[in-house]
Tab-separated table of C-alpha atoms in Angstrom:
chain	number	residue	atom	x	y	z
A	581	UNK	CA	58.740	-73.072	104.056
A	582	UNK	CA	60.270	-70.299	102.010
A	583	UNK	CA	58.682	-71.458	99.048
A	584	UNK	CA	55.003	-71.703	100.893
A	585	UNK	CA	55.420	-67.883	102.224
A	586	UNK	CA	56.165	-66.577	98.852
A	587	UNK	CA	52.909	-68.403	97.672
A	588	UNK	CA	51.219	-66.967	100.890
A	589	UNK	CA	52.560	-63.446	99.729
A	590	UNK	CA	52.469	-63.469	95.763
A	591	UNK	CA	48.563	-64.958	96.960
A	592	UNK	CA	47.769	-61.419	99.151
A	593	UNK	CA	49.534	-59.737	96.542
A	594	UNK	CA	46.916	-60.561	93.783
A	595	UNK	CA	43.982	-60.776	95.883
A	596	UNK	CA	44.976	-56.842	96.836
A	597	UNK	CA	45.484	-56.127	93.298
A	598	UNK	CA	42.154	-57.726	92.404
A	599	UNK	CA	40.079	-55.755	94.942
A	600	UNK	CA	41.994	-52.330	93.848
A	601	UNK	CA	41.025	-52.954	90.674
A	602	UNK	CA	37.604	-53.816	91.963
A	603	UNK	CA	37.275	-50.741	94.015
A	604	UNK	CA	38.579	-48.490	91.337
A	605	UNK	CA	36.008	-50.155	88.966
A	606	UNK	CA	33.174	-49.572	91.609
A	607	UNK	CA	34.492	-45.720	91.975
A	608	UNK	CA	34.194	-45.691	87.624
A	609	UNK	CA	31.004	-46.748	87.910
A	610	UNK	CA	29.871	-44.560	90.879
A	611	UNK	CA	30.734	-41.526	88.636
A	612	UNK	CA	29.510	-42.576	85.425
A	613	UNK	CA	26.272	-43.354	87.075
A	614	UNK	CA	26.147	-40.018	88.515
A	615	UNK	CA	26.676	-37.910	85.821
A	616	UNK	CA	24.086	-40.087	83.692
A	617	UNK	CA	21.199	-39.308	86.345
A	618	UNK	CA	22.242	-35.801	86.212
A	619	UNK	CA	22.158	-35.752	82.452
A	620	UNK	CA	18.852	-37.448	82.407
A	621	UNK	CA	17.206	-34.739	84.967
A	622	UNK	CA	18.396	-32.094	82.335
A	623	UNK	CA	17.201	-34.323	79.515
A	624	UNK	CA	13.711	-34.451	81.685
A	625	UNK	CA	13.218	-30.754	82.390
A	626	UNK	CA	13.786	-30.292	79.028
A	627	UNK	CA	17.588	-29.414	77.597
A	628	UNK	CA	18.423	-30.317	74.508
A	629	UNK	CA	20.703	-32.852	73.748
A	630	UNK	CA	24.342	-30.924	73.473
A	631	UNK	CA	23.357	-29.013	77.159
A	632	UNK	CA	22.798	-32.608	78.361
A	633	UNK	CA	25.867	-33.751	77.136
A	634	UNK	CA	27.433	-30.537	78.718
A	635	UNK	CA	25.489	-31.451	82.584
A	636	UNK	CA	26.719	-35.238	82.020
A	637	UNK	CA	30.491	-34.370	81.152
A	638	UNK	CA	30.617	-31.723	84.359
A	639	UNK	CA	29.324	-34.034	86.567
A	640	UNK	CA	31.749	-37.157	85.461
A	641	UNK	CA	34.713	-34.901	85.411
A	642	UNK	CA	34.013	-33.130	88.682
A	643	UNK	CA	33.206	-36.633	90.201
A	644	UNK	CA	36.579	-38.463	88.941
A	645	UNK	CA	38.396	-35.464	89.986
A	646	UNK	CA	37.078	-35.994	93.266
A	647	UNK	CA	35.168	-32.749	93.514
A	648	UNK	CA	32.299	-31.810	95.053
A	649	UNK	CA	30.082	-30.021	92.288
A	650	UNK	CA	27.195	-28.642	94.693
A	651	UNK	CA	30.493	-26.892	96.288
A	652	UNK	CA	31.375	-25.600	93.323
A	653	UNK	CA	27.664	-24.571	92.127
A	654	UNK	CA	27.834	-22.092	95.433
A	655	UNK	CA	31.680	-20.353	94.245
A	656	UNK	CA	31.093	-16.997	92.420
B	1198	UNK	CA	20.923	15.670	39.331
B	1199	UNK	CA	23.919	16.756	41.053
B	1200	UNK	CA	21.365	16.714	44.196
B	1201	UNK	CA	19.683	13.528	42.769
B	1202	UNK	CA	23.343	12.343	42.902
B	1203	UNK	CA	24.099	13.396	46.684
B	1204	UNK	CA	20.911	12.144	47.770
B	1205	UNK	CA	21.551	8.461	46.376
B	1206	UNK	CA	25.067	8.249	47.380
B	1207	UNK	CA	24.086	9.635	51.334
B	1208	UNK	CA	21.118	7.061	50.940
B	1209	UNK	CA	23.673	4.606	49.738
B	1210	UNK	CA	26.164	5.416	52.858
B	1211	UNK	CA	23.115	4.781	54.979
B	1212	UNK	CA	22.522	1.388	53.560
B	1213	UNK	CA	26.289	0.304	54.249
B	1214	UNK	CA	26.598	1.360	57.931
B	1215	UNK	CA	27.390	-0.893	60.257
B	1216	UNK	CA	26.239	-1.844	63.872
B	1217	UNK	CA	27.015	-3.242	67.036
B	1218	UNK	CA	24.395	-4.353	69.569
B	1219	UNK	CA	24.942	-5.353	73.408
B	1220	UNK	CA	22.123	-8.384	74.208
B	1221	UNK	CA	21.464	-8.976	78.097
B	1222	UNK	CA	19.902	-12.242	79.507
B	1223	UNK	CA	16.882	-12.132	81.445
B	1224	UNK	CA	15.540	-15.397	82.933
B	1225	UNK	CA	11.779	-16.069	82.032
B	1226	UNK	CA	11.111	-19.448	84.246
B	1227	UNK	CA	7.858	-20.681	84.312
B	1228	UNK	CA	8.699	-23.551	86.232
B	1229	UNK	CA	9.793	-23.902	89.723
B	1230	UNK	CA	13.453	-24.519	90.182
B	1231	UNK	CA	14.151	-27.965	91.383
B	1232	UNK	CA	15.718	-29.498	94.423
B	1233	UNK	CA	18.278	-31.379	92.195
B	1234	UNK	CA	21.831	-30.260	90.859
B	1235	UNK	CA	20.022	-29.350	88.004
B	1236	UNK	CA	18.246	-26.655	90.371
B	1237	UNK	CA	21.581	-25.726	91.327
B	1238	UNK	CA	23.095	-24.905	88.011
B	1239	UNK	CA	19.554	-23.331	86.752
B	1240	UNK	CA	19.470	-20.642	89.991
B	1241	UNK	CA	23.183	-20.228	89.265
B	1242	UNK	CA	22.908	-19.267	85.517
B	1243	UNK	CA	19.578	-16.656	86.816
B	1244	UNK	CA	21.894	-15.251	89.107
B	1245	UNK	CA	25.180	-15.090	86.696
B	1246	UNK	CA	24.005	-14.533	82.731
B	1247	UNK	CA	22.242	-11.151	83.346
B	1248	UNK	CA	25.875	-9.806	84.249
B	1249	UNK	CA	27.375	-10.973	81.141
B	1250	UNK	CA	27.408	-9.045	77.647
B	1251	UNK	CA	26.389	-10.987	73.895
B	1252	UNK	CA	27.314	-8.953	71.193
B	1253	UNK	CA	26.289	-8.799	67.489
B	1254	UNK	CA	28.239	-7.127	65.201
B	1255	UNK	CA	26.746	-6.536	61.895
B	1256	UNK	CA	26.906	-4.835	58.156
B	1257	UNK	CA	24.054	-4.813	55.958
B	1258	UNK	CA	24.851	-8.515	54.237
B	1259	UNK	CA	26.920	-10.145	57.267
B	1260	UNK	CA	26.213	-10.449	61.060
B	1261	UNK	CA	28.373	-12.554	64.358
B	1262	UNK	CA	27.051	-13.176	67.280
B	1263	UNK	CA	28.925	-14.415	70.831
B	1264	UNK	CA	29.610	-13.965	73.959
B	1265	UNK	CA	31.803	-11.176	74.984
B	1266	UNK	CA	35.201	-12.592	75.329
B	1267	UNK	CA	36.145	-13.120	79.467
B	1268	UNK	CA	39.819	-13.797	80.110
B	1269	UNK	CA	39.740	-16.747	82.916
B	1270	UNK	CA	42.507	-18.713	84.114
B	1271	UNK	CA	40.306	-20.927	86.400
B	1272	UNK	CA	39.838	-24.204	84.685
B	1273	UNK	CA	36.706	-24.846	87.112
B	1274	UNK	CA	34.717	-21.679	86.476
B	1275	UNK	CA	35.630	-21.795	82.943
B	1276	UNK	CA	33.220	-25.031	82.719
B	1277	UNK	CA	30.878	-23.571	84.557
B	1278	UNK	CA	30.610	-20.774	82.421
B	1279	UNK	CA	30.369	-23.300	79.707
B	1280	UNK	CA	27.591	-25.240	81.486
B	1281	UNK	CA	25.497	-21.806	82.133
B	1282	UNK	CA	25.674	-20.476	78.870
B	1283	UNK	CA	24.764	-24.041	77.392
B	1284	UNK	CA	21.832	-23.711	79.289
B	1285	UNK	CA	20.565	-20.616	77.435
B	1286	UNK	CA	21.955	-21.532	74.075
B	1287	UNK	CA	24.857	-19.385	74.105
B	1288	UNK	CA	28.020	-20.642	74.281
B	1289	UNK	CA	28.577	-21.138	70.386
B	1290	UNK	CA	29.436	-18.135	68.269
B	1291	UNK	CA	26.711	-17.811	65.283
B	1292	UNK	CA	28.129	-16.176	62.044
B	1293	UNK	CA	25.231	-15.263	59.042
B	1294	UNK	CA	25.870	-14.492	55.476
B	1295	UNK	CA	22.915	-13.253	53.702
B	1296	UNK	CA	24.378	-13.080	50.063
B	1297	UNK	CA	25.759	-16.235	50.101
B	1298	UNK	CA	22.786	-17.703	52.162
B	1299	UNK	CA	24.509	-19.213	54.702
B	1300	UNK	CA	24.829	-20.009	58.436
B	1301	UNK	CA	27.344	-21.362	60.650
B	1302	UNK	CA	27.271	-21.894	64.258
B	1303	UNK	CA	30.543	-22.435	65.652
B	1304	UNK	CA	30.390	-24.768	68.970
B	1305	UNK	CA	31.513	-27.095	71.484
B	1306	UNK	CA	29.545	-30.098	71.363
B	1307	UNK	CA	29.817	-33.627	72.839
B	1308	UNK	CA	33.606	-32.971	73.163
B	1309	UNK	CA	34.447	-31.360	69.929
B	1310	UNK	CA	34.333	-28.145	68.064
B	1311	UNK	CA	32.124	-28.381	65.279
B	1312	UNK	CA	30.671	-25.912	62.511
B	1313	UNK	CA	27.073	-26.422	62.084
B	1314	UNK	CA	26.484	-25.315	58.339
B	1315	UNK	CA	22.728	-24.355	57.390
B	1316	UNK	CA	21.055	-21.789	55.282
B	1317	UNK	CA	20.297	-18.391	56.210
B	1318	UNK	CA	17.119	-18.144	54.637
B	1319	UNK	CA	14.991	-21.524	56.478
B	1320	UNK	CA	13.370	-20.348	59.473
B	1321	UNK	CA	9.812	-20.236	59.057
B	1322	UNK	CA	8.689	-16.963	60.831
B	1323	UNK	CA	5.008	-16.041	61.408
B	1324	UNK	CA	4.853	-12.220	61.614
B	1325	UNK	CA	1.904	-10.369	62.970
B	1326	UNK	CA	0.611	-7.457	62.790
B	1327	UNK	CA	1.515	-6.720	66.897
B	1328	UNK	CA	3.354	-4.144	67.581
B	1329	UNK	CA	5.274	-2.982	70.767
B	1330	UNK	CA	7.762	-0.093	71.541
B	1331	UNK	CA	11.030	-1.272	72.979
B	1332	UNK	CA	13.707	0.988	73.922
B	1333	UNK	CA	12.272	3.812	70.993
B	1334	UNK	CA	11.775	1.714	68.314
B	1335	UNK	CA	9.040	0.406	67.062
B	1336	UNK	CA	8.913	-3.187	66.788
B	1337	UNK	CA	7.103	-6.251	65.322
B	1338	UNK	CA	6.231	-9.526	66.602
B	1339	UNK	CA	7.015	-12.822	64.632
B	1340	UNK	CA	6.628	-16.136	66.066
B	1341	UNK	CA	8.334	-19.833	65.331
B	1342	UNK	CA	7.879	-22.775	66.919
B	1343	UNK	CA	10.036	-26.137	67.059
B	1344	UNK	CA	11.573	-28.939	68.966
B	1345	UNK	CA	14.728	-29.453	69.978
B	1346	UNK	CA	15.172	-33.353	70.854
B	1347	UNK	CA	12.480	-35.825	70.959
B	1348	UNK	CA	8.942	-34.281	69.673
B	1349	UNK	CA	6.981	-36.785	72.070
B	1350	UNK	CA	9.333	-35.003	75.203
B	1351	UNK	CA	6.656	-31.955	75.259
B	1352	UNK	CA	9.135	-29.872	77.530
B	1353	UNK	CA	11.771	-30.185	74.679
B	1354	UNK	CA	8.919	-27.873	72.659
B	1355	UNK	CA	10.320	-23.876	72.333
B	1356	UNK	CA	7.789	-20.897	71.280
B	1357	UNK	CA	9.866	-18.074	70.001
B	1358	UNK	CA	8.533	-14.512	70.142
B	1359	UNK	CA	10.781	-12.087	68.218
B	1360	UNK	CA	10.330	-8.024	68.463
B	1361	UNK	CA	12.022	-6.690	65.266
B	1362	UNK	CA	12.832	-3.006	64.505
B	1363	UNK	CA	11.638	-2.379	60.658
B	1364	UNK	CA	13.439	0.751	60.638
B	1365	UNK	CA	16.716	-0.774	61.425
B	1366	UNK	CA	17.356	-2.744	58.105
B	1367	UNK	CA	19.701	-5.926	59.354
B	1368	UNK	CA	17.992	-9.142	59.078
B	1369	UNK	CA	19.877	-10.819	62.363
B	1370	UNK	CA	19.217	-11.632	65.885
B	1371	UNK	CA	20.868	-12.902	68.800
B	1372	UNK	CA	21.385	-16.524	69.065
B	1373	UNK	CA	21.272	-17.207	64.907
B	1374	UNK	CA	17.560	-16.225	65.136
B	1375	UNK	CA	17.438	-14.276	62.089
B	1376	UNK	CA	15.889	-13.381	58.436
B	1377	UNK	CA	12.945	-11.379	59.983
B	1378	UNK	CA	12.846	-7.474	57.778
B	1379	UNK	CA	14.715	-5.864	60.438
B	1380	UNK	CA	17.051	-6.243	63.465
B	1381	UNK	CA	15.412	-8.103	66.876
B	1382	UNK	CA	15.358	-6.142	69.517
B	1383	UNK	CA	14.436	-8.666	71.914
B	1384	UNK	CA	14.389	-12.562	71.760
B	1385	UNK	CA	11.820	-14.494	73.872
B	1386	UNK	CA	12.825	-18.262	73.961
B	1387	UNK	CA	9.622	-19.321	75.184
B	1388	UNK	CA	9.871	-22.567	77.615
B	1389	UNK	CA	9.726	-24.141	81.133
B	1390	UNK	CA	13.103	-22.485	81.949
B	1391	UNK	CA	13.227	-20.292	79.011
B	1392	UNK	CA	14.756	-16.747	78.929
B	1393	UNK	CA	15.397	-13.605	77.197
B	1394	UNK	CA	17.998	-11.515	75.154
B	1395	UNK	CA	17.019	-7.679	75.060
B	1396	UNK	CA	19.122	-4.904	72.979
B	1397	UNK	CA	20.757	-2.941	75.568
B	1398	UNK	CA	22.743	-0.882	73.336
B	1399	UNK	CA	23.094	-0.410	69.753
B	1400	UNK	CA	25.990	1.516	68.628
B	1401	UNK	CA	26.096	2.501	64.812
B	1402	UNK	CA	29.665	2.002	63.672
B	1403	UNK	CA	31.716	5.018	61.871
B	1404	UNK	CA	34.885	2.652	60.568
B	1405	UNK	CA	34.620	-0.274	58.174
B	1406	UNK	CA	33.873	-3.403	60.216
B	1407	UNK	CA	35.422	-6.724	59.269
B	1408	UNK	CA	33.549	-10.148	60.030
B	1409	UNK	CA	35.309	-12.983	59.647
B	1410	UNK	CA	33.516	-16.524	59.149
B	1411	UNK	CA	34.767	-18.598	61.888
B	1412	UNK	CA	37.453	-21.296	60.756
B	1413	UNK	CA	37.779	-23.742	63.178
B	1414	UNK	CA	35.841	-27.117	64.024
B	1415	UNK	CA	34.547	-30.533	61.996
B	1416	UNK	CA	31.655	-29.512	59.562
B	1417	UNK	CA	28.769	-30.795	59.621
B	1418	UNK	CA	25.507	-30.282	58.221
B	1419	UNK	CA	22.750	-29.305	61.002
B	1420	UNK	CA	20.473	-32.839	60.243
B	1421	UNK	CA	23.802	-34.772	61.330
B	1422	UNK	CA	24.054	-32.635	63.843
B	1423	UNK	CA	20.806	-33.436	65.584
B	1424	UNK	CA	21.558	-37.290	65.272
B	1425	UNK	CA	24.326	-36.856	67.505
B	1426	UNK	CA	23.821	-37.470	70.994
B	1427	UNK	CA	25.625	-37.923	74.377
B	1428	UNK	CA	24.575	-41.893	73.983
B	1429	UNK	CA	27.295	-42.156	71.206
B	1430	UNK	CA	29.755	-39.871	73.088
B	1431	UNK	CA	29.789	-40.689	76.349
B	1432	UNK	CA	30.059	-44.109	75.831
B	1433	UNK	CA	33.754	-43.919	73.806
């Protein structure tokens, strides 16, 4: 019975693990995709290539970080 | 020719002062901000780069140009800063050397500091015979046109229009923009969200004025430069 709990729990325990590291890869991919469209809209309107790479890089660091960019767009 | 003398060495003293000029941004939009975060940072950087100073110091033979250095402790608006000036061209500092023919432009870019080494003499100016009076002196226009990404992307196209003073002999410009017969006085960087760089104030100096060629950052030539790209970068 023991033995079938700790198979039951070690079970959980990787199928947690394995969405955590799912979610976290979602999140990854939320941001990178974020800060690509927002380095393609510069890259459309017509920025050269290093202020594109500038728009990208803000957007993926403010977006990891968990901040909210428009937000910070407003501060003086 | 003891007069002959004086008069050549006060001509002489003329010839070796040394300037400093205080450039203000001015947005020139022809477009209509958009609704996207793009918008945001574009209606920030109208409302933010007019208060900020860019200042060329120059002798007769050397010139830098850069931003006014602002003390901030705030990581956050530091990058923001960073992100405005980038959209006007101006967060790199641009060093010229006319005897030696060379040009560096020291900047940030794709997550390094790199020196962008070209010649001083290569921009291909059209001057005409326009003139305009700007802040007392009488300037001249000169024109040069170029790409900066993809030359099919029509909104990557940039129209310069230079106003140079003839009677103030330094050959430099904000931004690198230089090797026109005399200093510009204001900088149009002609474009969909294009702006301007006027000569607020130009100081003559009195005491020798030392430029140093900046040191720091990877050389690299400026047709490497242009291959990179955030592709490469951002995907490390």
């Amino acid at each position: 019975m023991k033995k079938v709990f700790s198979i039951i729990a070690l079970g959980t325990m990787t199928l947690s693990l394995s969405s955590f590291t799912h979610s976290r890869s979602l999140e990854f991919r939320d941001c990178a995709a974020e800060a690509w469209n927002a380095g393609t809209d510069a890259q459309n309107l017509g920025f050269d290539e290093g202020t594109v790479y500038d728009v990208t890089d803000f957007v993926y660091d403010a977006c990891i970080n968990g901040r909210d960019y428009s937000l910070l767009m407003l501060a003086r | 020719m003891k007069i002959i003398f004086i008069l050549l060495f006060s001509l002489q003293c003329f010839a070796q002062e040394n300037i400093e000029v205080i450039y203000k941004y001015q947005s020139n939009f022809k477009k209509e901000i958009p609704g996207n975060l793009m918008g945001e940072i574009l209606s920030k950087s109208k409302r933010q780069l007019p208060k900020l100073d860019f200042i060329l110091k120059a002798t007769p033979n050397e010139s830098l140009y850069k931003l006014e250095e602002k003390v901030s402790n705030d990581g956050q608006s530091q990058r923001i800063l960073i992100m405005m000036l980038s959209l006007a061209n101006s967060k790199g500092v641009f060093f010229s050397d006319v005897k030696q023919n060379i040009f560096i432009e020291q900047t940030n870019a794709f997550g390094k500091l790199y020196k962008i080494i070209s010649d001083f003499h290569q921009l291909q100016w059209n001057i005409s015979n326009e003139k305009k009076s700007i802040s007392g002196y009488q300037c001249r226009k000169a024109t040069l046109e170029f790409n900066v990404g993809n030359e099919n992307n029509k909104a990557q196209n940039r129209e310069i229009i230079a106003w140079f003073a003839t009677d103030l002999n330094y050959p430099f410009g904000p931004l690198g923009y230089r090797g026109l017969p005399g200093l510009i006085i204001e900088l149009n960087v002609n474009w969909d969200y294009g702006y301007i760089l006027k000569a607020e104030k130009i100081k003559v100096l009195d005491n020798l004025l030392q430029i140093e060629e900046p040191q720091e950052g990877e050389i690299i030539s400026e047709t490497n430069f242009k291959k990179l790209s955030r592709n490469s970068e951002f995907n490390n």
